[in-house]
Short mmCIF file of C-alpha atoms in Angstrom, two decimals:
data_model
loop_
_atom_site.label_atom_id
_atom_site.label_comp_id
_atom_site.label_asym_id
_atom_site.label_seq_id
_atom_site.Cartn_x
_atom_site.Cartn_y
_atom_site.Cartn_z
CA UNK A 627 7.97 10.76 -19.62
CA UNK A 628 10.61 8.39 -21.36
CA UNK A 629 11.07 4.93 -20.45
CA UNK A 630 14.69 4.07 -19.20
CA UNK A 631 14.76 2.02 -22.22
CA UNK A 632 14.40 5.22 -24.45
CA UNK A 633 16.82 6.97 -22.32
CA UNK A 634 19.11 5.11 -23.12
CA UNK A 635 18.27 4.68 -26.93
CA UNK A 636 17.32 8.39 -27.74
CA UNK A 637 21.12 9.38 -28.16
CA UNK A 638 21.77 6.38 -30.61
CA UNK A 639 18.33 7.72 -32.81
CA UNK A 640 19.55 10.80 -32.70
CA UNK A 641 22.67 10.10 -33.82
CA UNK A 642 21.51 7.83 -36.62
CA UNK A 643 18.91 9.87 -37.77
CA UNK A 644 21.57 12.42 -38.90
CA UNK A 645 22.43 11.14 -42.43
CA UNK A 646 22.70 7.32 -43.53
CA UNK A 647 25.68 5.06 -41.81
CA UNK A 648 26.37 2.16 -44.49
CA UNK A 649 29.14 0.59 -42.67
CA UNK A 650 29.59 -1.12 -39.46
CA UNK A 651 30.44 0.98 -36.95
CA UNK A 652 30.98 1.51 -33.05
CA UNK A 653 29.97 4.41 -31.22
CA UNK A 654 29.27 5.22 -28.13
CA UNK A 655 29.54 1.60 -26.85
CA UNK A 656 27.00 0.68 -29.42
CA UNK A 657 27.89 -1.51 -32.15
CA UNK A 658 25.68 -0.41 -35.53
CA UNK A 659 25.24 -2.89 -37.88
CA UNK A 660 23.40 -1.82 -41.22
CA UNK A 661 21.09 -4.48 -42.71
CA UNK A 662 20.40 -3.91 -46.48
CA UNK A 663 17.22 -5.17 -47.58
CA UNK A 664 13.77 -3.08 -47.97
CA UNK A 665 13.82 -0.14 -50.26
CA UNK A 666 11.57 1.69 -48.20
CA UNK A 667 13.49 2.00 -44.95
CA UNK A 668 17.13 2.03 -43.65
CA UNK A 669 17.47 -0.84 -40.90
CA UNK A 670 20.50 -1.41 -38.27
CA UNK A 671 20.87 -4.26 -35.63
CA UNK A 672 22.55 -2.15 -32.83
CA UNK A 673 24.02 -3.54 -30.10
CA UNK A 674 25.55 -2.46 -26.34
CA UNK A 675 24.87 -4.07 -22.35
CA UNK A 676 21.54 -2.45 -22.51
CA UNK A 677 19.98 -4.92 -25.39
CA UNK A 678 20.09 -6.41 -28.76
CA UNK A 679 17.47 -4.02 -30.89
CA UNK A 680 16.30 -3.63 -34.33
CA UNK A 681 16.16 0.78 -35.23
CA UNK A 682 13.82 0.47 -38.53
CA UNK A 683 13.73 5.07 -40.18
CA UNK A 684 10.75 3.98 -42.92
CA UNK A 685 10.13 6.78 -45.99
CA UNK A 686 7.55 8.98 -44.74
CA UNK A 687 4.33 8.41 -46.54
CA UNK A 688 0.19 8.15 -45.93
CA UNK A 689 1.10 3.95 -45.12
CA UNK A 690 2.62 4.89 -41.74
CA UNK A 691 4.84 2.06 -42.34
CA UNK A 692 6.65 2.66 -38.52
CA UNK A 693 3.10 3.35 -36.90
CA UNK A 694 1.74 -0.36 -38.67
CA UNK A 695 4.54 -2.04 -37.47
CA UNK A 696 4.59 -0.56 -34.15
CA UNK A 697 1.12 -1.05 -33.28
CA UNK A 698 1.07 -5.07 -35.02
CA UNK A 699 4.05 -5.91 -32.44
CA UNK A 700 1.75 -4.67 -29.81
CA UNK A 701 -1.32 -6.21 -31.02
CA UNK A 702 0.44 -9.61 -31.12
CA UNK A 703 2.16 -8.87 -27.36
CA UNK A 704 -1.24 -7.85 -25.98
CA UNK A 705 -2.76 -11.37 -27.52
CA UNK A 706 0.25 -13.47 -25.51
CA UNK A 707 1.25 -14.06 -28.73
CA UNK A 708 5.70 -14.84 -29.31
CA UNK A 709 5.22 -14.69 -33.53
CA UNK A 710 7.46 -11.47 -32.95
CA UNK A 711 10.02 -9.30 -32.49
CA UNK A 712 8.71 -7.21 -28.65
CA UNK A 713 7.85 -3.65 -29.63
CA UNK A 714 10.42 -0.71 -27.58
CA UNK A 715 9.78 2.75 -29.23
CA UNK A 716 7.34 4.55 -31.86
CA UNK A 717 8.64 8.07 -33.18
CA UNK A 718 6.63 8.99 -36.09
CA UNK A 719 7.81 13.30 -35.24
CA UNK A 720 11.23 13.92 -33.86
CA UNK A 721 13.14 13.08 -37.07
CA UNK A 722 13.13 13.62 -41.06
CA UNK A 723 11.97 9.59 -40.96
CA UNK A 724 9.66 8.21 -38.49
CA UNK A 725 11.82 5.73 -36.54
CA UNK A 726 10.14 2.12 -34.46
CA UNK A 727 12.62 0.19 -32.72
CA UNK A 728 12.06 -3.72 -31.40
CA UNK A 729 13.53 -6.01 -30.04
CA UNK A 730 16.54 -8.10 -32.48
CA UNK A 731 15.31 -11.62 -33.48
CA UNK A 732 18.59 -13.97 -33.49
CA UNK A 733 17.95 -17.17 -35.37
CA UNK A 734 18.14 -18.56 -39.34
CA UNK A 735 16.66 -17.30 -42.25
CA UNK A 736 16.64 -18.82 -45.41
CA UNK A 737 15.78 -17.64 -48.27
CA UNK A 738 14.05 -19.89 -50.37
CA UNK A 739 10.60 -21.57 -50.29
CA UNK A 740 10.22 -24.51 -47.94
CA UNK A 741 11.35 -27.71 -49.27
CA UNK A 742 9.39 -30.28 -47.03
CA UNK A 743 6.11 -30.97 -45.97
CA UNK A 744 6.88 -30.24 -42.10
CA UNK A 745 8.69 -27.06 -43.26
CA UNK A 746 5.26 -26.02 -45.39
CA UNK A 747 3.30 -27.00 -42.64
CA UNK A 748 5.06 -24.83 -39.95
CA UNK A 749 4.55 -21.66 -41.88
CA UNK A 750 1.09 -22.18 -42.64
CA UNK A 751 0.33 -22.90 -38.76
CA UNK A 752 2.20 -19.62 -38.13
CA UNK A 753 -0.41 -17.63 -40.29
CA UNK A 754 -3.32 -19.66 -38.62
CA UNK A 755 -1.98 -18.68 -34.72
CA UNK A 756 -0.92 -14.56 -36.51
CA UNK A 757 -5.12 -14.95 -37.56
CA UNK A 758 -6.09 -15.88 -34.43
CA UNK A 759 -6.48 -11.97 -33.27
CA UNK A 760 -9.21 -10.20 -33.79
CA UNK A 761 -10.38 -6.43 -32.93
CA UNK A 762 -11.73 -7.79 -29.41
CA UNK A 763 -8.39 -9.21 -27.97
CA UNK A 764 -6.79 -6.19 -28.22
CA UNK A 765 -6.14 -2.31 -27.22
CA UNK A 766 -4.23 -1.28 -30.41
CA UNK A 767 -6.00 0.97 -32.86
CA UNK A 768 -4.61 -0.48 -36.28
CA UNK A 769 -5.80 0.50 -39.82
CA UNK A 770 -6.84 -1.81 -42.12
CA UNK A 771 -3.76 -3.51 -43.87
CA UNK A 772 -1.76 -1.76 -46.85
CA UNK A 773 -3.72 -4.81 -49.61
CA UNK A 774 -6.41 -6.19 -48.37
CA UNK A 775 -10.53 -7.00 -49.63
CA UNK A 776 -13.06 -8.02 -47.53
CA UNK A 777 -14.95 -9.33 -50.93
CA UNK A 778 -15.39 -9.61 -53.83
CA UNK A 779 -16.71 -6.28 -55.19
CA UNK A 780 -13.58 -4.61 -52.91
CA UNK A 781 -11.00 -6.93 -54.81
CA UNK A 782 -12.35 -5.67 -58.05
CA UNK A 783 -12.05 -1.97 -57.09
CA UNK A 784 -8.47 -2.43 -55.57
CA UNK A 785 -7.76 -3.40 -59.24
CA UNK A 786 -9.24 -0.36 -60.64
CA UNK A 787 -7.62 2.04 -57.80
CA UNK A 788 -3.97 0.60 -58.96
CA UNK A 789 -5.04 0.77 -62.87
CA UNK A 790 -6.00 4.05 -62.42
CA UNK A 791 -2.45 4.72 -61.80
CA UNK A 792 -1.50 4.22 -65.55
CA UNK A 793 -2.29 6.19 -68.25
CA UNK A 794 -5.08 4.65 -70.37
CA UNK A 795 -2.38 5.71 -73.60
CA UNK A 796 0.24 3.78 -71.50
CA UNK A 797 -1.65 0.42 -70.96
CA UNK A 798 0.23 -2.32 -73.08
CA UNK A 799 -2.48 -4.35 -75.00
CA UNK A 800 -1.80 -7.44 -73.56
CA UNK A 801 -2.89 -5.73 -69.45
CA UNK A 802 -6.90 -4.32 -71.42
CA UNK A 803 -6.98 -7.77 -72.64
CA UNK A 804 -6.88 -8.92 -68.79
CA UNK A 805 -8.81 -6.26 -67.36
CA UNK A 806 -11.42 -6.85 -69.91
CA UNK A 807 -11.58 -10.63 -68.95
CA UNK A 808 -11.57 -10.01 -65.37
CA UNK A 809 -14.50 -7.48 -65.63
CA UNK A 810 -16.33 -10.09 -67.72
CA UNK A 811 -16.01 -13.27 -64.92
CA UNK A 812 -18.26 -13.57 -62.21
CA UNK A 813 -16.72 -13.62 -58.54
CA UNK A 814 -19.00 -15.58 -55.53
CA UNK A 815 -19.56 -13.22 -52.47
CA UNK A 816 -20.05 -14.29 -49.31
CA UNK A 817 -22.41 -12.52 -46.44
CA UNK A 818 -20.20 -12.04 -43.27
CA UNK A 819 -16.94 -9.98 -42.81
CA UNK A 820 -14.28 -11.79 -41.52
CA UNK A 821 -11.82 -9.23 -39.60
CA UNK A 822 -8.23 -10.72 -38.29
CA UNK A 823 -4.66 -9.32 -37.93
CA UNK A 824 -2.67 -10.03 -41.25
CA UNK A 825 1.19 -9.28 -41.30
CA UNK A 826 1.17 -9.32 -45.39
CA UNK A 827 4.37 -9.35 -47.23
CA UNK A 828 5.30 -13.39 -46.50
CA UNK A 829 8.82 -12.87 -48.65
CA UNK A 830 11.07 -15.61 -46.95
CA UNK A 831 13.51 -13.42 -46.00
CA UNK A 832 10.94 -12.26 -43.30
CA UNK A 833 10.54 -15.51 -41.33
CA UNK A 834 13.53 -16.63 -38.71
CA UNK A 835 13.36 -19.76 -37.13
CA UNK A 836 15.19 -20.41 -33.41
CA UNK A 837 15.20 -23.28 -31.63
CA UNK A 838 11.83 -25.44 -33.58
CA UNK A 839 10.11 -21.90 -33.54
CA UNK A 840 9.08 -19.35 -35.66
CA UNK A 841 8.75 -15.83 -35.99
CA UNK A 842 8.75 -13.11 -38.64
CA UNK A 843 9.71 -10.08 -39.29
CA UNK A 844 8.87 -6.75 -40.78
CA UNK A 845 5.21 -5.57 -40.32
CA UNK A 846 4.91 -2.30 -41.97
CA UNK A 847 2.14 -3.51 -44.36
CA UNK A 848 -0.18 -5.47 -41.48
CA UNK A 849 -3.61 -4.46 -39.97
CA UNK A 850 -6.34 -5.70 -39.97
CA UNK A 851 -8.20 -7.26 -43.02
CA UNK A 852 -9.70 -11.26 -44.20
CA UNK A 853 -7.18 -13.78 -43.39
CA UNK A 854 -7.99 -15.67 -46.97
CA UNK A 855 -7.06 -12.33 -48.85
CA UNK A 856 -3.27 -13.38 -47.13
CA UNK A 857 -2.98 -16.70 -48.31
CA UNK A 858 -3.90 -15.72 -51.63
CA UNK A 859 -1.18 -13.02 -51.29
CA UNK A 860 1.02 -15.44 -49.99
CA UNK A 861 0.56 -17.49 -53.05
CA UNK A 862 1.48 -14.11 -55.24
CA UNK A 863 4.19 -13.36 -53.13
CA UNK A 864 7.70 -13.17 -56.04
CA UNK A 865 9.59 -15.03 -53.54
CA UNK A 866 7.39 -18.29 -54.22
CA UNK A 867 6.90 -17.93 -58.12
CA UNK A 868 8.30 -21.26 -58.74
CA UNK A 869 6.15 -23.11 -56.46
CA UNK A 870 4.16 -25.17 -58.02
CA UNK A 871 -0.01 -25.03 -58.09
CA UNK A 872 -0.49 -28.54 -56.39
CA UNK A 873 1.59 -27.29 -53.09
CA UNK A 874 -0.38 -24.42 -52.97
CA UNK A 875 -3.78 -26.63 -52.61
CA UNK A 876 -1.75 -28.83 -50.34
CA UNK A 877 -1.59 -25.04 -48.78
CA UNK A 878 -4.47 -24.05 -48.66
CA UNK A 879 -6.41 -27.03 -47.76
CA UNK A 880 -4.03 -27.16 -44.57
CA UNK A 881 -5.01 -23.84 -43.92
CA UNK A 882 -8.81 -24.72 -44.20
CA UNK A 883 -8.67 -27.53 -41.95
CA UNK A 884 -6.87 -25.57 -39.01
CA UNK A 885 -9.31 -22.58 -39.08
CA UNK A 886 -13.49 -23.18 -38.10
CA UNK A 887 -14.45 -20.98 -41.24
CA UNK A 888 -17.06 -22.36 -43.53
CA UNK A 889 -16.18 -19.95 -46.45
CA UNK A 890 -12.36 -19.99 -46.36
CA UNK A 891 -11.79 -22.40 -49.09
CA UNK A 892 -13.90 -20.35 -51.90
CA UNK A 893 -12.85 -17.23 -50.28
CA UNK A 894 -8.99 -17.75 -50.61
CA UNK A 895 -9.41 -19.00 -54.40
CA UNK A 896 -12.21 -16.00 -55.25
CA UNK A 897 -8.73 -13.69 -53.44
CA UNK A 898 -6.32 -15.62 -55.66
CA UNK A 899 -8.31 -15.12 -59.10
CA UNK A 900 -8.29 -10.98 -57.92
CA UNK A 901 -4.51 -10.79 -56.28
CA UNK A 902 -3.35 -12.60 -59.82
CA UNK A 903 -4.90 -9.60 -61.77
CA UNK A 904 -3.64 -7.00 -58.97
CA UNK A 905 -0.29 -8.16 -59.50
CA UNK A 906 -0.46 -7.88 -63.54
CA UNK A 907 -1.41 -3.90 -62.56
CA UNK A 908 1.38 -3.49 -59.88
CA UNK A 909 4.35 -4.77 -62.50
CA UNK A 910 2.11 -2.56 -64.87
CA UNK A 911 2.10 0.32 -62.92
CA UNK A 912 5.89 -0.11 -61.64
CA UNK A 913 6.80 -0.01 -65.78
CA UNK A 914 5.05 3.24 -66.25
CA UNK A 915 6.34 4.97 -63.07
CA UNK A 916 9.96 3.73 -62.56
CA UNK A 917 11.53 4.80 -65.79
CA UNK A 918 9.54 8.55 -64.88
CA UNK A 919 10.60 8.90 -61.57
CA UNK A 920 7.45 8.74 -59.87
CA UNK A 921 8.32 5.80 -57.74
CA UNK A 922 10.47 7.09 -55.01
CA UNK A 923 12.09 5.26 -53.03
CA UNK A 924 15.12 5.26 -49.87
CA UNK A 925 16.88 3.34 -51.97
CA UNK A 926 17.11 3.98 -56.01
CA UNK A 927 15.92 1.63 -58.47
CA UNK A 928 18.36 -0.04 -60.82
CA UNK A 929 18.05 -0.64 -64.20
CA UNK A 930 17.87 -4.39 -62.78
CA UNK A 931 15.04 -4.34 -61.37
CA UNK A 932 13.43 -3.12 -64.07
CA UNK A 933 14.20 -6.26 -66.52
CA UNK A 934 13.07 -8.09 -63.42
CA UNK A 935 9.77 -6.06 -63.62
CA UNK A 936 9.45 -6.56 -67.08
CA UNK A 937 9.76 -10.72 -66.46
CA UNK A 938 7.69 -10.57 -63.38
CA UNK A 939 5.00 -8.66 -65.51
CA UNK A 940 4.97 -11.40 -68.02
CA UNK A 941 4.80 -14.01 -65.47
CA UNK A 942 1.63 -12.45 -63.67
CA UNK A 943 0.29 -12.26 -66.85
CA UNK A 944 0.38 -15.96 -67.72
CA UNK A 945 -0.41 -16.54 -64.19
CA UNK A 946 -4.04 -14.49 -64.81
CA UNK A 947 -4.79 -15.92 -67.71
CA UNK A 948 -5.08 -19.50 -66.21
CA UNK A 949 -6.67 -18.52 -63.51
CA UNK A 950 -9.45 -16.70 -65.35
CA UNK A 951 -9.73 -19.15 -67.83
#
């Protein structure tokens, strides 16, 4: 049986599930409001007396991008948890695109990497309260997340996976040189498993702040995986590529002192020596498959984003080589 919330939503999906609606728009006492953003899913704040919601359609693809966010905005509900937007309505069948709807956010976003210590601070407690829920607080069957490694020997094969991706013809010189190297250096490994809910993805556009708190936005890449293998992500992440190395052991030492983990330290840096590697083979792989088509997304690629590729690739590349120096 539907919910009177999806009562009084399921006309509205319907209606924007139809074809795409670029422009702002009323109908039906509902005010649409497109957000452009992700290239993997068309996003509108709608608005009318019954609530202020975010409608996310994702592509349809073996991520279940609607059915991770979904079940993460649960996860974090069920552990009395406010890092998010509330969770309304999960339709991965009715429609061409599977379709979750939550609650709107209202607050600031900025796009650019903190500037302060308190600022720095305040994100990094965010992740250590997100990585506070584990398997046993909650009633949500999530996968593990989209990137994740629960050691060592997994961060070298979710190298090879994406490398296997590209050709071994279509490998520039300069990405067997770093593969070599990184098969060559010797990773620690720790015994135990550490299992938490990651969100992933920690671009700044992601994070709003309201009144002195935070929360973020976007979860179709979370489940469950080693809360280190997200700060090294974090540290990857394009939107902080200018940030320099001594803030991120400011980072992570922060990190390390607000979680009881004995490993986290080498953990995060073994994660950051693998993640700097992944990242040469994602702009790799993006350079093969863009110009061919093979990388499909809602929204087209431009011939933009592939110079910004090509520079991204280069600075991964430099980024690798110090680190497995």
């Amino acid at each position: 049986m539907m919910t009177n919330q999806e009562n009084v939503l399921r006309p509205l999906l319907d209606y924007l599930a139809i074809g795409r609606h670029p422009e702002e728009q009323t109908w039906q006492g509902w005010h649409i409001c497109p957000i452009i953003g992700g290239r993997n899913n068309l996003l509108y704040r709608v608005t009318n007396g019954a609530g202020d919601f975010a409608v996310k359609f994702t592509i349809r693809d073996a991520r279940d991008r609607a059915g991770r966010e979904f079940g993460a905005l649960t996860a974090l509900q069920q552990a009395g948890l406010s890092l998010a937007p509330v969770p309304v309505l999960l339709d991965r069948d009715s429609y061409a695109l599977p379709v979750v709807v939550q609650t709107w956010i209202e607050g600031e976003n900025v796009d650019a990497a903190p500037k302060t210590d308190a600022a720095w601070e305040a994100l990094v407690r965010y992740l250590a309260a997100l990585h506070t829920v584990t398997p046993d607080k909650v009633a949500v069957d999530l996968q593990t997340a989209t990137i994740n490694a629960y050691n060592a020997t997994e961060g070298r094969q979710l190298v090879q996976q994406h490398t296997a991706y590209i050709p071994q013809e279509e490998r520039p010189e300069s990405l067997r040189e770093i593969l070599r190297r990184f098969e060559e250096m010797y990773l620690p490994d720790w015994p135990d498993r550490v299992v938490r809910l990651l969100r992933l993805d920690c671009n700044t556009l992601n994070f709003i702040h309201n009144s002195g708190e935070w929360a973020s936005v976007d979860w179709e890449n979370s489940g469950w995986g080693d809360p280190a293998f997200e700060i090294a992500d974090w540290m990857m992440h394009a939107a902080y590529l200018d940030v320099p190395a001594s803030r991120w052991q400011w980072v992570t030492d922060l990190y390390c002192r607000l979680v009881d983990d004995a490993t986290m330290s080498v953990r995060i840096w073994t994660y950051y020596k693998i993640t700097t590697v992944w990242w040469v083979v994602r702009m790799a792989r993006y350079l093969y498959e863009m110009p061919r088509g093979l990388d499909v997304r809602l929204v087209n690629w431009s011939e933009a984003w592939l110079d910004d590729v090509r520079w991204k690739y280069e600075h991964y590349l430099h980024l690798a080589e110090a680190a497995l120096s």
